[in-house]
Amino acid sequence: MTSKALRRAALLASCPLCMAQPALADHPPAKAETEAVLTDTIVVTASRSETISRDGIAPPEQIALPADAVAIAARTPGGALVGNGALSGQLSYRGLAGQRVLGRVNGQRFASGGPNAMDPPLHYAPSILVERIDIARGVAPVSQGPSLAGAVNAQLVETQFTDSASLTPQVRFTSQYRSVDDSYAVGGLAGIANETVRFGVIASREEGEDYDFPGGTAAGTSFERNLYGAHAGFHAGPGELFVEYRRSETDPTGNPPFALDIVYFDTDFIQGGFRGEIASDVFLNVKAGHVAVRHLMDNQTTRRPAAAPMQARATFADADTSTLEGSLRFGTSGAYFEMGADAELTDKFVQITNPTNAAFFIDSQPNVQSERVGAFAQWRGSLGALEFELGARLDRTIQSAGTPQLGAAVPMGPRGLAAAFSAADRDRSETTVDTVLRAWLPLGNITPRLTLARKERVPSLLERFGWLPTEASFGLADGNIYVGNLDLVPETAWIAEVGFDLENDVFSLRPTLFYRRVDDFIQGVPFDATIGVVDSPVEMIAAMNGDATPLRFGNVDAELYGADLDFNVRPIERLEISGTASYVRGKRRDIDDNLYRIAPANLRLSAAWLGDRFSFGAELVAAADQDRVSLANDEEPSDGYAVVGLFGRYALTDGLAVEAGVENLFDTGYQPHLAGRSRVGASDVPVGERLPGAGRGGWVRVTARF
C-alpha cells in the first residue's frame, strides 16, 4: 500500500472518533413548497427519513458520493448528468440544461465565474457537506425567481436550534474513499445551539487522481477542492436573524472537455437576513448576499502535453453577484398570499492572455453587467377539495458591456472585431413575465396534479456579448467555436404537465407527462448562410483556431415532450425496490431537426434488503441508444449501456454507520451521451471521443451524526 493510501485510510478511520451528543430538534421547513407534491428532495448526508419514502426517491447510499453534487441531483426523475469533469457537471432536466435550470446553494443565486461554466452552481456544494437537494418538480414557482425550466437548491449542513435553554454541541462527520480514482473526501460540521442561538463551522477536503475506465485511464481528470465556513442564527421573538460565510477553493483540476483546465477558483459567499412571523399569520423573509468569484484557467498547469508557447493560454475571470430579496406572506403554510421583490446585480470580466508573452491579452468579456429587478405575487389556496398554487412575476433586466482592450501582440483580425463591437450599441433591456399554475386534488391514496406555465429567459451575458469567437459555450464542451449575438430576444416557454402521485403502505408511483413549446430558443446556429465558406472576419479567426464553421447564438423554435416517473415498492417488510425512468424528445420547430444534447431514455432500478442495522442491495443504471441527434450541430449518436453496482450499510449505533460498495461490477465500458469530449492528448481516451464512465472500483464511507 502506498504512503498516500495509508494516509487516506487513517483519515477515514478518524471519523468515528467523535463524542455522542443528544439528538437534535427538527428544523421546520421555511415554506410550503417543500411539500412532496411540489418538490423532490434527495437526502444526502442525513439519515434515511420519512420524507424520502414519501417522495419515492432513494437516498444515495447506493453509490459513492461523487465530488460533483449535480450527479446526485441527476438521479431525480427527468434528470441527467452533463459530464464536464470531476467538478464541472451540469444538470439536464427534461431536456433543458445550463442557465435554463436555476441552481442555488443555501437558497443563494449567483453567476458562474468561468466563461465556459467550469463552476456551475453545484460546483460550490461538495457532496460530503450537502444535507439535501431540493428540486422543484417540473416548474419552479415564481417566488424562487426567473427560471425557464426547473430549479435545484443544495442545502449544506448547519447547526439547528434545539428545544432546550442549555447549549448543546452538535457534530457531524462524513469520510469516504473511492478506489477508481484513488480519491478521498472528508467533511463535517461542529457547532453549538440552544433554543435561542446557534453557531457552527463547516469544512471539507477532497482530492482525487485520474479515474480508471475499462481500457485505461482518463488523464486530466484529477481534482482538488477545499471549503470552509461559519454560520450563526439568533431567535428574535418568533423569527430568526441569520448570517453565513463560506470560502471555496478549487485548486488545479482537470477539465478534459475544455481547451483549458482549472488552475483555481477562489470564491467567497456571504448572506444574511431575517425570516419569521412578525404578526399573527404574517411572515417576513428578507435577505441580502454577495458572491465573489476569482478564477484562472490555463493549458499549462495540468494539461498534458502542455501547449506550445505560441498556443499557451491563461484566462483570468472575475464574477461578482449581489442579491437582495424580501417577501411578505399572509396566511398559513397551506393557504396564503405572498408578495415579494428581488434584485440581482452581476458584474463579469474575462481576459485571455498568453503567459509567455505579456503583450498578448484580449478582454473577451469586457466588464459585462446585468441588473435585474423583479417582483412577484403568489396565491396558495383551494376550491373545495382542489388545491392550487397560482403565481406571476415581472422582471426588468438591463445588460451592458464595456470596451474590450487588446495587447500589442494581438493580430488584426480580433482587433477589427473588437472595434466593431465597441462601435455597436452595447446596452440592452428586457421585460419578462412568468406565470405558473400548479393544481392537485388529494383523493386519499392518489393525488392527480396539473401544471400550466409560461416562462421566459433573458439571453445570458455570454450569448449576447461574446464578441470574440471562442469555445466558450457555457459548458457545451463540444469543440465548436461560438460567437455572441447582440440581437437575441428572450426565450418564451409554454409548459403543460399532468400526472399523479399514488401511494399506499406497499408502494408509491409518481408518473408525469410533460410538453414544453419554446419560442426563440437560443442555441448555436451556422454563423451565416455560406457554411464552410470562409468569407467573414469571424470565420477567418475561427478557421485559424481549427474550426472553419463557427456557430453564433441564435433564436430558433423548439419543443420538448416526454414522460418520467419514480416508484417505490415493498412487497415484503424488509425488501424495497425503487427506481426512476425518464424519456424526453427534443425537436426544432423551425427546421426538420432534433434539438442538441438531449439525454436518451434511461432507467435506474435498485433492490435492497433493509435490516435493523444491516442493509444491502444492488442497483442497475441503464440508458438506451441515442440516435435522434442534431444534424445542424454535427452531433454524433451514442450507444446504450447498463451498469450494475452493489452496496451495503451497517449501523454501528444510531448515529454512526459504515457504508461500502462496488461500482460498475462487471467493468462495463460505456460513454454517456451527455459526456463532454476529451481534449487531452496524453490520455487513453482518444482526442474527440466522449469521456467514458468510470470502471470497476470499490468505495467505503463512514458517517457520524451526533
XYZ file of C-alpha atoms in Angstrom:
706
model
C 0.000 0.000 0.000
C 1.366 3.450 -0.905
C 2.010 6.143 1.695
C -0.803 8.232 0.183
C -3.237 5.335 0.549
C -2.114 4.828 4.156
C -2.738 8.498 4.932
C -6.189 8.278 3.397
C -7.033 5.121 5.295
C -6.005 6.837 8.519
C -8.146 9.832 7.610
C -11.138 7.583 7.004
C -10.618 5.745 10.285
C -10.534 9.013 12.223
C -14.195 9.830 11.600
C -15.739 7.675 14.357
C -13.583 9.397 16.984
C -16.260 11.928 17.909
C -18.321 12.031 21.090
C -22.005 11.139 21.117
C -24.385 14.016 21.774
C -28.140 14.362 22.304
C -30.425 14.183 19.287
C -31.231 17.452 17.549
C -34.590 19.099 17.317
C -36.040 19.150 13.820
C -35.699 22.392 11.884
C -39.051 23.077 10.193
C -39.135 23.898 6.508
C -39.387 27.565 5.712
C -42.105 27.335 3.073
C -44.895 25.139 1.872
C -43.095 24.368 -1.402
C -41.074 21.729 0.432
C -44.179 19.514 0.226
C -43.719 16.296 -1.694
C -46.337 17.166 -4.304
C -44.340 20.271 -5.291
C -40.721 19.383 -4.580
C -38.419 16.382 -4.965
C -35.988 16.101 -2.064
C -32.906 13.903 -2.080
C -31.350 13.490 1.354
C -27.573 13.231 1.039
C -25.716 13.220 4.357
C -28.595 12.840 6.805
C -30.045 9.529 7.906
C -32.888 7.972 5.938
C -36.096 9.901 6.587
C -39.804 9.538 6.015
C -39.671 12.491 3.620
C -37.678 10.381 1.193
C -40.112 7.475 1.457
C -42.953 9.842 0.713
C -41.152 11.270 -2.304
C -40.144 7.852 -3.566
C -36.548 8.968 -4.224
C -33.856 6.752 -2.757
C -31.061 8.475 -0.830
C -27.651 7.975 -2.440
C -26.406 5.316 -0.020
C -26.376 3.069 -3.117
C -23.450 4.980 -4.595
C -20.145 6.520 -3.693
C -20.777 10.198 -3.066
C -19.428 11.939 -6.175
C -17.394 15.086 -5.705
C -19.864 16.826 -8.011
C -23.226 17.106 -6.235
C -25.026 17.542 -9.552
C -24.509 13.800 -10.137
C -26.812 13.255 -7.149
C -29.363 15.797 -8.379
C -29.376 13.980 -11.745
C -30.914 10.945 -10.002
C -34.264 12.752 -9.875
C -36.954 11.752 -12.426
C -36.250 13.662 -15.640
C -32.669 14.370 -14.610
C -29.444 13.600 -16.463
C -25.805 14.493 -15.884
C -23.864 16.657 -18.327
C -20.379 15.328 -17.545
C -17.702 18.000 -17.979
C -15.124 16.834 -15.463
C -14.993 15.917 -11.807
C -16.265 19.297 -10.546
C -17.958 20.948 -13.547
C -21.049 18.876 -14.305
C -24.436 20.383 -15.087
C -27.979 19.165 -14.530
C -30.073 18.456 -17.608
C -33.728 18.463 -16.540
C -36.329 17.250 -19.020
C -34.008 18.158 -21.878
C -33.024 21.639 -20.678
C -29.673 22.476 -19.108
C -27.246 25.292 -18.379
C -28.739 28.605 -17.342
C -32.240 27.353 -18.062
C -32.083 25.384 -14.798
C -31.874 27.673 -11.772
C -29.099 26.490 -9.460
C -28.571 27.738 -5.908
C -26.624 26.853 -2.775
C -28.333 27.543 0.554
C -31.005 29.408 -1.387
C -28.478 31.903 -2.805
C -28.333 32.522 -6.554
C -25.171 33.769 -8.251
C -23.325 33.934 -11.562
C -20.764 31.379 -12.662
C -17.238 32.773 -12.787
C -15.917 30.639 -15.620
C -16.846 31.783 -19.151
C -17.366 28.116 -20.028
C -19.221 27.286 -16.796
C -16.389 25.337 -15.194
C -18.076 26.363 -11.932
C -21.822 25.856 -12.339
C -23.738 26.459 -9.083
C -23.390 22.975 -7.568
C -19.622 23.197 -8.065
C -19.785 25.017 -4.736
C -21.704 22.282 -2.903
C -19.341 19.404 -2.006
C -21.467 16.262 -1.702
C -19.748 15.436 1.563
C -21.342 18.584 3.098
C -24.750 18.539 1.409
C -27.684 17.938 3.737
C -30.288 17.644 0.997
C -31.018 18.686 -2.575
C -34.434 20.192 -3.331
C -35.647 20.144 -6.934
C -38.816 21.943 -7.972
C -40.961 19.338 -9.680
C -41.241 20.316 -13.323
C -41.591 24.079 -12.988
C -40.105 26.405 -10.392
C -42.597 28.611 -8.527
C -42.330 32.328 -9.257
C -41.218 33.016 -5.685
C -37.866 31.341 -6.450
C -37.014 33.813 -9.201
C -36.876 33.587 -13.005
C -36.173 30.094 -14.344
C -37.148 28.619 -17.703
C -37.015 25.002 -16.531
C -36.816 23.637 -13.007
C -34.830 24.839 -10.034
C -32.360 22.989 -7.825
C -31.069 24.046 -4.421
C -28.291 22.323 -2.476
C -28.629 22.858 1.256
C -25.379 22.428 3.169
C -25.241 21.033 6.706
C -25.735 23.523 9.506
C -26.498 23.593 13.203
C -30.146 23.559 14.253
C -31.953 25.198 17.144
C -32.861 22.830 19.975
C -35.834 22.873 22.354
C -33.667 23.461 25.428
C -32.101 26.502 27.056
C -28.842 24.612 27.552
C -26.168 24.910 24.881
C -25.706 21.545 23.199
C -22.781 20.515 20.984
C -23.646 19.238 17.511
C -21.199 17.169 15.493
C -21.435 15.569 12.079
C -18.684 13.960 10.009
C -18.529 12.034 6.755
C -15.442 10.453 5.216
C -15.115 8.411 2.046
C -12.501 6.614 -0.015
C -13.077 5.597 -3.656
C -10.635 3.318 -5.466
C -11.486 4.022 -9.109
C -9.891 7.473 -8.881
C -7.915 6.965 -5.646
C -9.945 9.808 -4.160
C -10.819 10.746 -0.639
C -13.269 13.213 0.843
C -13.745 14.281 4.422
C -16.071 16.917 5.758
C -18.222 17.844 8.650
C -19.930 20.244 10.972
C -19.159 21.282 14.541
C -21.350 23.678 16.447
C -23.380 24.545 19.499
C -27.010 25.581 19.816
C -29.921 26.031 22.153
C -33.440 27.365 21.694
C -32.171 30.920 21.165
C -28.798 30.824 19.429
C -26.966 28.524 17.067
C -23.414 28.686 15.755
C -21.457 26.279 13.597
C -18.447 25.821 11.391
C -18.181 23.536 8.375
C -15.174 22.301 6.419
C -14.338 19.759 3.752
C -11.337 18.499 1.824
C -11.483 16.459 -1.389
C -8.750 15.167 -3.656
C -8.716 12.616 -6.446
C -6.468 11.314 -9.209
C -7.298 10.486 -12.835
C -10.042 7.861 -12.895
C -9.778 4.420 -14.498
C -12.133 3.038 -17.125
C -12.155 -0.296 -18.957
C -9.153 0.013 -21.225
C -7.119 2.692 -19.498
C -7.039 5.918 -17.520
C -8.841 9.147 -18.330
C -5.907 11.532 -17.989
C -6.591 15.073 -16.881
C -9.495 14.212 -14.562
C -7.803 14.771 -11.201
C -9.334 17.275 -8.809
C -8.734 19.117 -5.559
C -11.084 21.317 -3.533
C -11.422 22.797 -0.045
C -14.382 24.534 1.551
C -14.771 26.098 4.974
C -17.191 28.497 6.563
C -19.217 29.587 9.553
C -22.880 30.357 10.220
C -24.958 31.692 13.084
C -28.573 32.321 13.961
C -30.412 34.173 16.717
C -34.066 33.742 17.569
C -35.513 37.248 17.729
C -39.029 36.651 19.042
C -40.802 34.330 16.595
C -38.237 34.924 13.865
C -34.553 34.350 13.228
C -31.681 36.645 12.369
C -29.058 34.657 10.471
C -25.719 35.122 8.752
C -23.334 32.761 6.958
C -19.940 32.933 5.261
C -18.107 30.338 3.178
C -14.842 30.190 1.276
C -14.480 27.675 -1.573
C -11.029 26.984 -3.002
C -10.733 24.750 -6.036
C -7.083 24.003 -6.757
C -5.649 22.587 -10.023
C -8.369 20.381 -11.506
C -8.536 18.791 -14.940
C -11.356 19.526 -17.393
C -10.733 17.263 -20.416
C -13.720 18.536 -22.461
C -12.399 22.100 -22.374
C -9.415 23.715 -24.032
C -8.190 24.874 -20.609
C -8.088 23.349 -17.127
C -8.873 24.892 -13.766
C -5.887 26.428 -12.012
C -8.013 27.907 -9.245
C -11.435 29.117 -8.223
C -11.288 31.246 -5.084
C -14.846 32.138 -4.178
C -16.387 33.893 -1.178
C -20.061 33.631 -0.206
C -21.843 35.778 2.346
C -25.523 36.227 3.047
C -27.730 37.150 5.966
C -31.177 38.314 6.858
C -34.336 37.723 8.839
C -37.071 35.108 8.497
C -40.054 34.566 10.732
C -43.541 35.529 11.887
C -43.821 39.232 12.672
C -47.555 39.159 13.473
C -50.267 36.539 13.608
C -50.054 34.639 10.293
C -47.788 37.312 8.797
C -44.337 36.078 7.773
C -41.406 38.218 6.678
C -38.374 36.950 4.764
C -35.561 39.397 3.975
C -32.005 38.575 2.963
C -29.033 40.062 1.157
C -25.953 38.360 -0.185
C -22.801 38.687 -2.240
C -20.683 36.143 -4.116
C -17.205 36.967 -5.443
C -15.544 34.507 -7.853
C -11.876 34.770 -8.835
C -10.743 32.282 -11.457
C -7.735 31.264 -13.523
C -7.595 28.508 -16.135
C -4.763 27.535 -18.478
C -3.366 24.805 -20.732
C -0.036 24.570 -18.905
C -0.517 23.590 -15.266
C -2.267 20.207 -15.574
C -2.811 19.735 -19.334
C -0.527 17.104 -20.867
C 1.088 17.652 -23.190
C 1.216 21.324 -22.345
C 0.523 23.687 -25.213
C 3.445 25.123 -27.192
C 4.438 28.717 -26.318
C 2.549 30.251 -29.246
C -0.656 28.431 -28.201
C -0.186 28.859 -24.446
C -3.221 30.493 -22.849
C -4.124 31.639 -19.358
C -7.576 33.147 -18.869
C -8.475 35.255 -15.843
C -12.140 35.666 -14.940
C -13.958 37.560 -12.201
C -17.649 37.446 -11.357
C -19.431 39.392 -8.621
C -23.093 38.878 -7.809
C -25.054 40.948 -5.284
C -28.586 39.931 -4.371
C -31.368 41.436 -2.276
C -34.785 39.907 -1.766
C -37.774 40.254 0.503
C -41.273 38.843 0.784
C -44.366 39.008 2.959
C -46.684 36.057 3.386
C -50.172 36.372 4.823
C -51.824 33.161 5.996
C -50.787 29.664 6.920
C -48.467 27.328 5.039
C -51.469 25.669 3.382
C -53.428 28.798 2.478
C -51.674 32.107 1.951
C -50.999 35.114 -0.230
C -47.362 36.067 -0.730
C -45.793 39.029 -2.451
C -42.183 39.984 -2.798
C -39.416 41.663 -4.760
C -35.813 40.852 -5.545
C -32.771 42.339 -7.234
C -29.695 40.694 -8.734
C -26.642 42.653 -9.900
C -23.900 40.820 -11.819
C -20.500 42.089 -12.973
C -18.182 39.852 -15.010
C -14.787 40.343 -16.591
C -12.776 37.833 -18.656
C -9.297 38.376 -20.081
C -7.391 35.880 -22.254
C -3.594 36.060 -22.028
C -0.502 34.220 -23.236
C 1.688 33.555 -20.162
C 4.793 33.560 -22.368
C 4.016 36.918 -23.999
C 2.967 39.894 -21.858
C 1.893 41.829 -24.962
C -0.835 39.316 -25.777
C -4.114 39.877 -23.938
C -7.750 40.167 -25.037
C -10.755 41.248 -22.976
C -13.209 38.659 -24.285
C -15.910 39.737 -21.801
C -15.108 43.383 -21.003
C -16.953 44.455 -17.855
C -20.220 42.839 -18.885
C -23.035 43.641 -16.478
C -26.579 42.571 -15.780
C -29.010 44.334 -13.460
C -32.307 42.591 -12.792
C -35.156 43.827 -10.613
C -38.272 41.711 -10.195
C -41.498 41.393 -8.234
C -43.920 38.525 -7.750
C -47.242 37.572 -6.209
C -48.220 34.008 -5.298
C -51.518 32.630 -4.002
C -51.853 29.251 -2.364
C -55.453 28.190 -1.783
C -58.224 25.721 -2.515
C -61.507 25.380 -4.333
C -63.329 22.689 -2.462
C -61.040 19.660 -2.443
C -58.853 21.093 -5.226
C -55.651 22.756 -4.001
C -53.635 25.143 -6.131
C -50.679 27.498 -6.275
C -51.015 30.428 -8.669
C -48.233 32.941 -9.210
C -46.949 35.646 -11.518
C -43.738 37.650 -11.647
C -42.420 40.600 -13.620
C -38.700 41.193 -14.203
C -36.805 44.066 -15.764
C -33.254 43.247 -16.896
C -30.661 45.743 -18.155
C -27.454 44.399 -19.711
C -24.353 46.207 -20.923
C -20.752 45.595 -21.944
C -17.615 47.710 -21.820
C -14.971 48.347 -24.461
C -12.515 45.459 -24.953
C -8.806 46.169 -24.547
C -6.231 44.229 -26.586
C -2.461 43.863 -26.274
C 0.051 44.905 -28.928
C 0.726 41.277 -29.912
C -2.906 40.561 -30.841
C -3.312 40.241 -34.655
C -5.536 42.434 -36.811
C -8.454 40.002 -37.065
C -9.529 40.246 -33.405
C -8.728 43.973 -33.464
C -11.274 44.514 -36.218
C -13.953 42.568 -34.342
C -13.178 44.497 -31.149
C -13.534 47.802 -33.000
C -16.863 46.750 -34.499
C -18.127 45.598 -31.099
C -17.019 48.860 -29.475
C -18.887 50.854 -32.107
C -22.109 48.853 -31.633
C -24.911 49.630 -29.216
C -23.956 47.504 -26.200
C -26.917 48.307 -23.960
C -29.959 46.063 -23.880
C -33.060 45.969 -21.697
C -35.776 43.336 -21.495
C -39.038 42.926 -19.603
C -40.137 39.360 -18.950
C -43.286 37.874 -17.461
C -43.673 34.454 -15.823
C -46.928 32.824 -14.737
C -47.361 29.443 -13.064
C -50.419 27.446 -12.042
C -49.901 24.213 -10.139
C -53.009 22.327 -9.006
C -53.543 18.991 -7.295
C -56.516 17.057 -5.942
C -55.862 14.907 -2.832
C -58.091 11.837 -3.107
C -56.761 9.611 -0.376
C -54.025 7.393 -1.776
C -53.979 9.153 -5.146
C -53.318 12.802 -5.969
C -53.815 13.903 -9.598
C -51.851 17.043 -10.465
C -51.637 19.575 -13.287
C -49.160 22.344 -14.098
C -49.588 25.120 -16.641
C -46.911 27.789 -17.025
C -45.448 30.498 -19.190
C -41.751 31.124 -18.545
C -39.179 33.457 -20.107
C -35.374 33.640 -20.065
C -33.245 36.649 -20.957
C -30.145 35.808 -23.067
C -27.045 35.332 -20.947
C -24.173 37.811 -20.973
C -22.073 35.301 -22.917
C -24.782 34.619 -25.505
C -25.299 38.325 -26.087
C -21.859 39.910 -25.644
C -19.411 37.160 -26.673
C -17.824 39.244 -29.434
C -14.674 37.086 -29.804
C -15.057 33.643 -31.468
C -14.036 31.139 -28.758
C -15.094 27.750 -27.462
C -16.928 29.388 -24.541
C -20.454 27.972 -24.684
C -21.485 27.724 -21.027
C -20.357 24.139 -20.803
C -21.477 22.521 -24.060
C -17.842 21.380 -24.381
C -18.365 20.176 -27.943
C -15.227 21.640 -29.580
C -17.242 24.152 -31.613
C -16.348 27.832 -31.722
C -19.173 30.186 -30.756
C -19.773 33.915 -31.048
C -22.423 36.064 -29.368
C -25.361 37.905 -30.873
C -26.462 41.380 -29.805
C -29.864 40.895 -31.449
C -31.050 37.922 -29.376
C -34.525 38.101 -27.850
C -35.719 36.278 -24.708
C -36.820 32.663 -24.826
C -40.511 32.029 -24.104
C -41.683 28.608 -22.941
C -45.274 27.376 -22.787
C -45.440 24.416 -20.428
C -48.056 21.790 -19.597
C -47.601 18.836 -17.245
C -50.024 16.237 -15.961
C -49.505 13.312 -13.633
C -50.470 11.758 -10.341
C -48.974 10.584 -7.063
C -50.175 7.173 -5.932
C -49.093 5.965 -2.514
C -50.134 3.309 -0.032
C -48.423 1.134 2.558
C -46.890 -1.145 -0.098
C -45.888 1.061 -2.992
C -45.727 4.561 -4.440
C -45.802 5.656 -8.088
C -45.412 9.177 -9.492
C -45.583 9.439 -13.308
C -45.630 12.739 -15.223
C -46.284 13.635 -18.851
C -44.915 16.994 -19.979
C -44.816 19.270 -23.009
C -42.724 22.432 -23.479
C -43.073 24.677 -26.508
C -40.172 27.137 -26.566
C -40.284 30.142 -28.874
C -36.961 31.869 -29.658
C -34.955 29.033 -28.104
C -31.272 30.032 -28.017
C -28.672 27.634 -29.396
C -25.711 27.572 -31.764
C -26.641 28.049 -35.436
C -24.382 28.456 -38.519
C -22.714 31.862 -38.488
C -24.017 32.686 -41.964
C -25.742 31.101 -44.947
C -22.474 30.151 -46.711
C -21.486 27.314 -44.394
C -17.871 26.273 -44.872
C -17.021 29.330 -46.990
C -14.609 31.491 -45.010
C -15.772 34.927 -46.110
C -16.054 36.948 -42.879
C -13.660 38.065 -40.122
C -15.382 35.769 -37.599
C -14.942 32.751 -39.862
C -11.330 33.673 -40.612
C -10.456 33.856 -36.906
C -12.345 30.628 -36.202
C -10.596 28.861 -39.086
C -7.209 29.945 -37.710
C -8.240 28.204 -34.477
C -9.260 24.977 -36.203
C -12.991 25.495 -36.870
C -13.994 26.800 -40.301
C -17.713 26.506 -39.463
C -18.231 28.625 -36.322
C -21.617 28.948 -34.675
C -23.371 32.031 -33.397
C -26.013 32.030 -30.713
C -29.348 32.431 -32.452
C -33.072 32.222 -31.785
C -34.839 29.131 -33.109
C -38.140 27.442 -32.250
C -38.223 24.208 -30.301
C -40.417 21.753 -28.461
C -39.713 19.118 -25.843
C -42.045 16.428 -24.613
C -41.791 13.177 -22.747
C -42.528 11.314 -19.544
C -40.761 10.363 -16.350
C -41.611 8.600 -13.137
C -40.289 7.260 -9.905
C -41.600 4.369 -7.837
C -41.018 2.506 -4.605
C -42.317 -0.964 -3.793
C -42.107 -3.022 -0.588
C -43.519 -6.461 -1.487
C -42.456 -7.714 1.926
C -41.492 -5.805 5.027
C -37.708 -5.872 4.588
C -37.433 -5.742 0.794
C -37.552 -2.425 -1.039
C -37.477 -1.995 -4.820
C -37.243 1.555 -6.157
C -36.235 3.406 -9.261
C -36.746 6.141 -11.807
C -37.353 6.181 -15.549
C -37.111 9.148 -17.908
C -37.770 9.865 -21.572
C -37.537 13.211 -23.348
C -37.778 14.123 -27.015
C -36.424 17.441 -28.262
C -37.154 18.840 -31.741
C -36.618 22.012 -33.720
C -39.860 23.534 -34.979
C -38.284 25.897 -37.494
C -36.452 23.138 -39.412
C -36.651 19.349 -39.584
C -34.029 18.514 -36.969
C -33.594 17.337 -33.417
C -32.518 19.520 -30.528
C -28.907 19.346 -29.457
C -27.639 17.378 -26.426
C -30.824 15.577 -25.375
C -30.362 12.673 -22.970
C -31.530 9.236 -24.139
C -34.235 7.254 -22.349
C -32.811 5.976 -19.089
C -33.665 3.770 -16.137
C -32.405 3.423 -12.587
C -33.519 0.385 -10.582
C -32.388 -0.706 -7.122
C -33.340 -3.512 -4.770
C -32.350 -3.507 -1.106
C -32.823 -5.677 1.953
C -33.365 -3.355 4.909
C -32.387 -4.866 8.225
C -32.440 -3.223 11.623
C -28.737 -2.432 11.385
C -27.502 -4.138 8.240
C -28.810 -3.356 4.755
C -27.533 -4.432 1.362
C -28.595 -4.426 -2.258
C -27.820 -3.782 -5.889
C -28.512 -1.016 -8.377
C -28.844 -1.028 -12.165
C -28.349 2.156 -14.202
C -29.160 1.877 -17.904
C -29.541 4.174 -20.898
C -30.847 3.489 -24.402
C -29.151 4.359 -27.680
C -29.498 7.979 -28.697
C -29.739 8.320 -32.475
C -32.115 11.296 -32.550
C -29.311 13.805 -32.721
C -28.896 17.288 -34.141
C -27.695 17.238 -37.751
C -27.289 21.019 -37.796
C -24.791 20.769 -34.923
C -22.981 17.668 -36.246
C -23.949 15.729 -33.132
C -22.926 12.080 -33.097
C -25.206 9.282 -31.826
C -24.327 7.188 -28.792
C -24.747 3.567 -27.739
C -26.824 2.340 -24.839
C -25.391 0.684 -21.761
C -26.262 -0.961 -18.458
C -24.101 -0.753 -15.329
C -24.562 -2.694 -12.087
C -23.368 -1.751 -8.616
C -23.516 -3.363 -5.162
C -23.891 -1.578 -1.844
C -24.251 -2.280 1.858
C -24.690 -0.367 5.099
C -24.094 -1.299 8.724
C -25.234 0.973 11.552
C -22.851 0.602 14.486
C -25.050 2.940 16.559
C -27.997 5.216 15.832
C -25.584 7.961 14.767
C -22.673 6.015 13.316
C -22.693 3.886 10.162
C -20.298 2.282 7.705
C -21.324 2.087 4.040
C -19.468 0.349 1.234
C -19.996 -0.851 -2.295
C -18.694 -1.800 -5.695
C -19.424 0.394 -8.695
C -19.569 -0.922 -12.257
C -19.389 -4.502 -11.005
C -18.822 -6.040 -14.457
C -16.325 -3.361 -15.575
C -18.625 -2.302 -18.420
C -17.252 0.154 -20.961
C -19.679 2.951 -21.805
C -19.827 6.594 -22.871
C -22.791 8.642 -21.588
C -24.403 10.678 -24.349
C -24.067 13.968 -22.458
C -20.414 13.452 -21.528
C -18.002 16.039 -22.861
C -15.344 15.127 -25.412
C -11.720 14.757 -24.399
C -9.201 17.384 -25.477
C -6.260 15.791 -23.612
C -3.539 14.408 -25.903
C -1.692 12.294 -23.320
C -4.677 10.151 -22.348
C -6.054 6.693 -23.022
C -9.225 8.456 -24.190
C -8.663 9.464 -27.838
C -8.972 13.165 -28.590
C -12.523 13.950 -29.687
C -14.076 10.899 -28.009
C -16.750 11.206 -25.336
C -15.389 10.735 -21.842
C -16.112 7.162 -20.717
C -17.817 6.206 -17.495
C -15.700 5.049 -14.578
C -14.648 1.398 -14.446
C -14.975 -1.119 -11.647
C -13.966 0.100 -8.224
C -14.737 -0.171 -4.552
C -15.701 2.518 -2.089
C -16.191 2.820 1.655
C -17.792 5.605 3.644
C -18.178 6.347 7.350
C -20.932 8.696 8.513
C -21.361 10.044 12.023
C -24.116 12.318 13.294
C -24.420 13.168 16.975
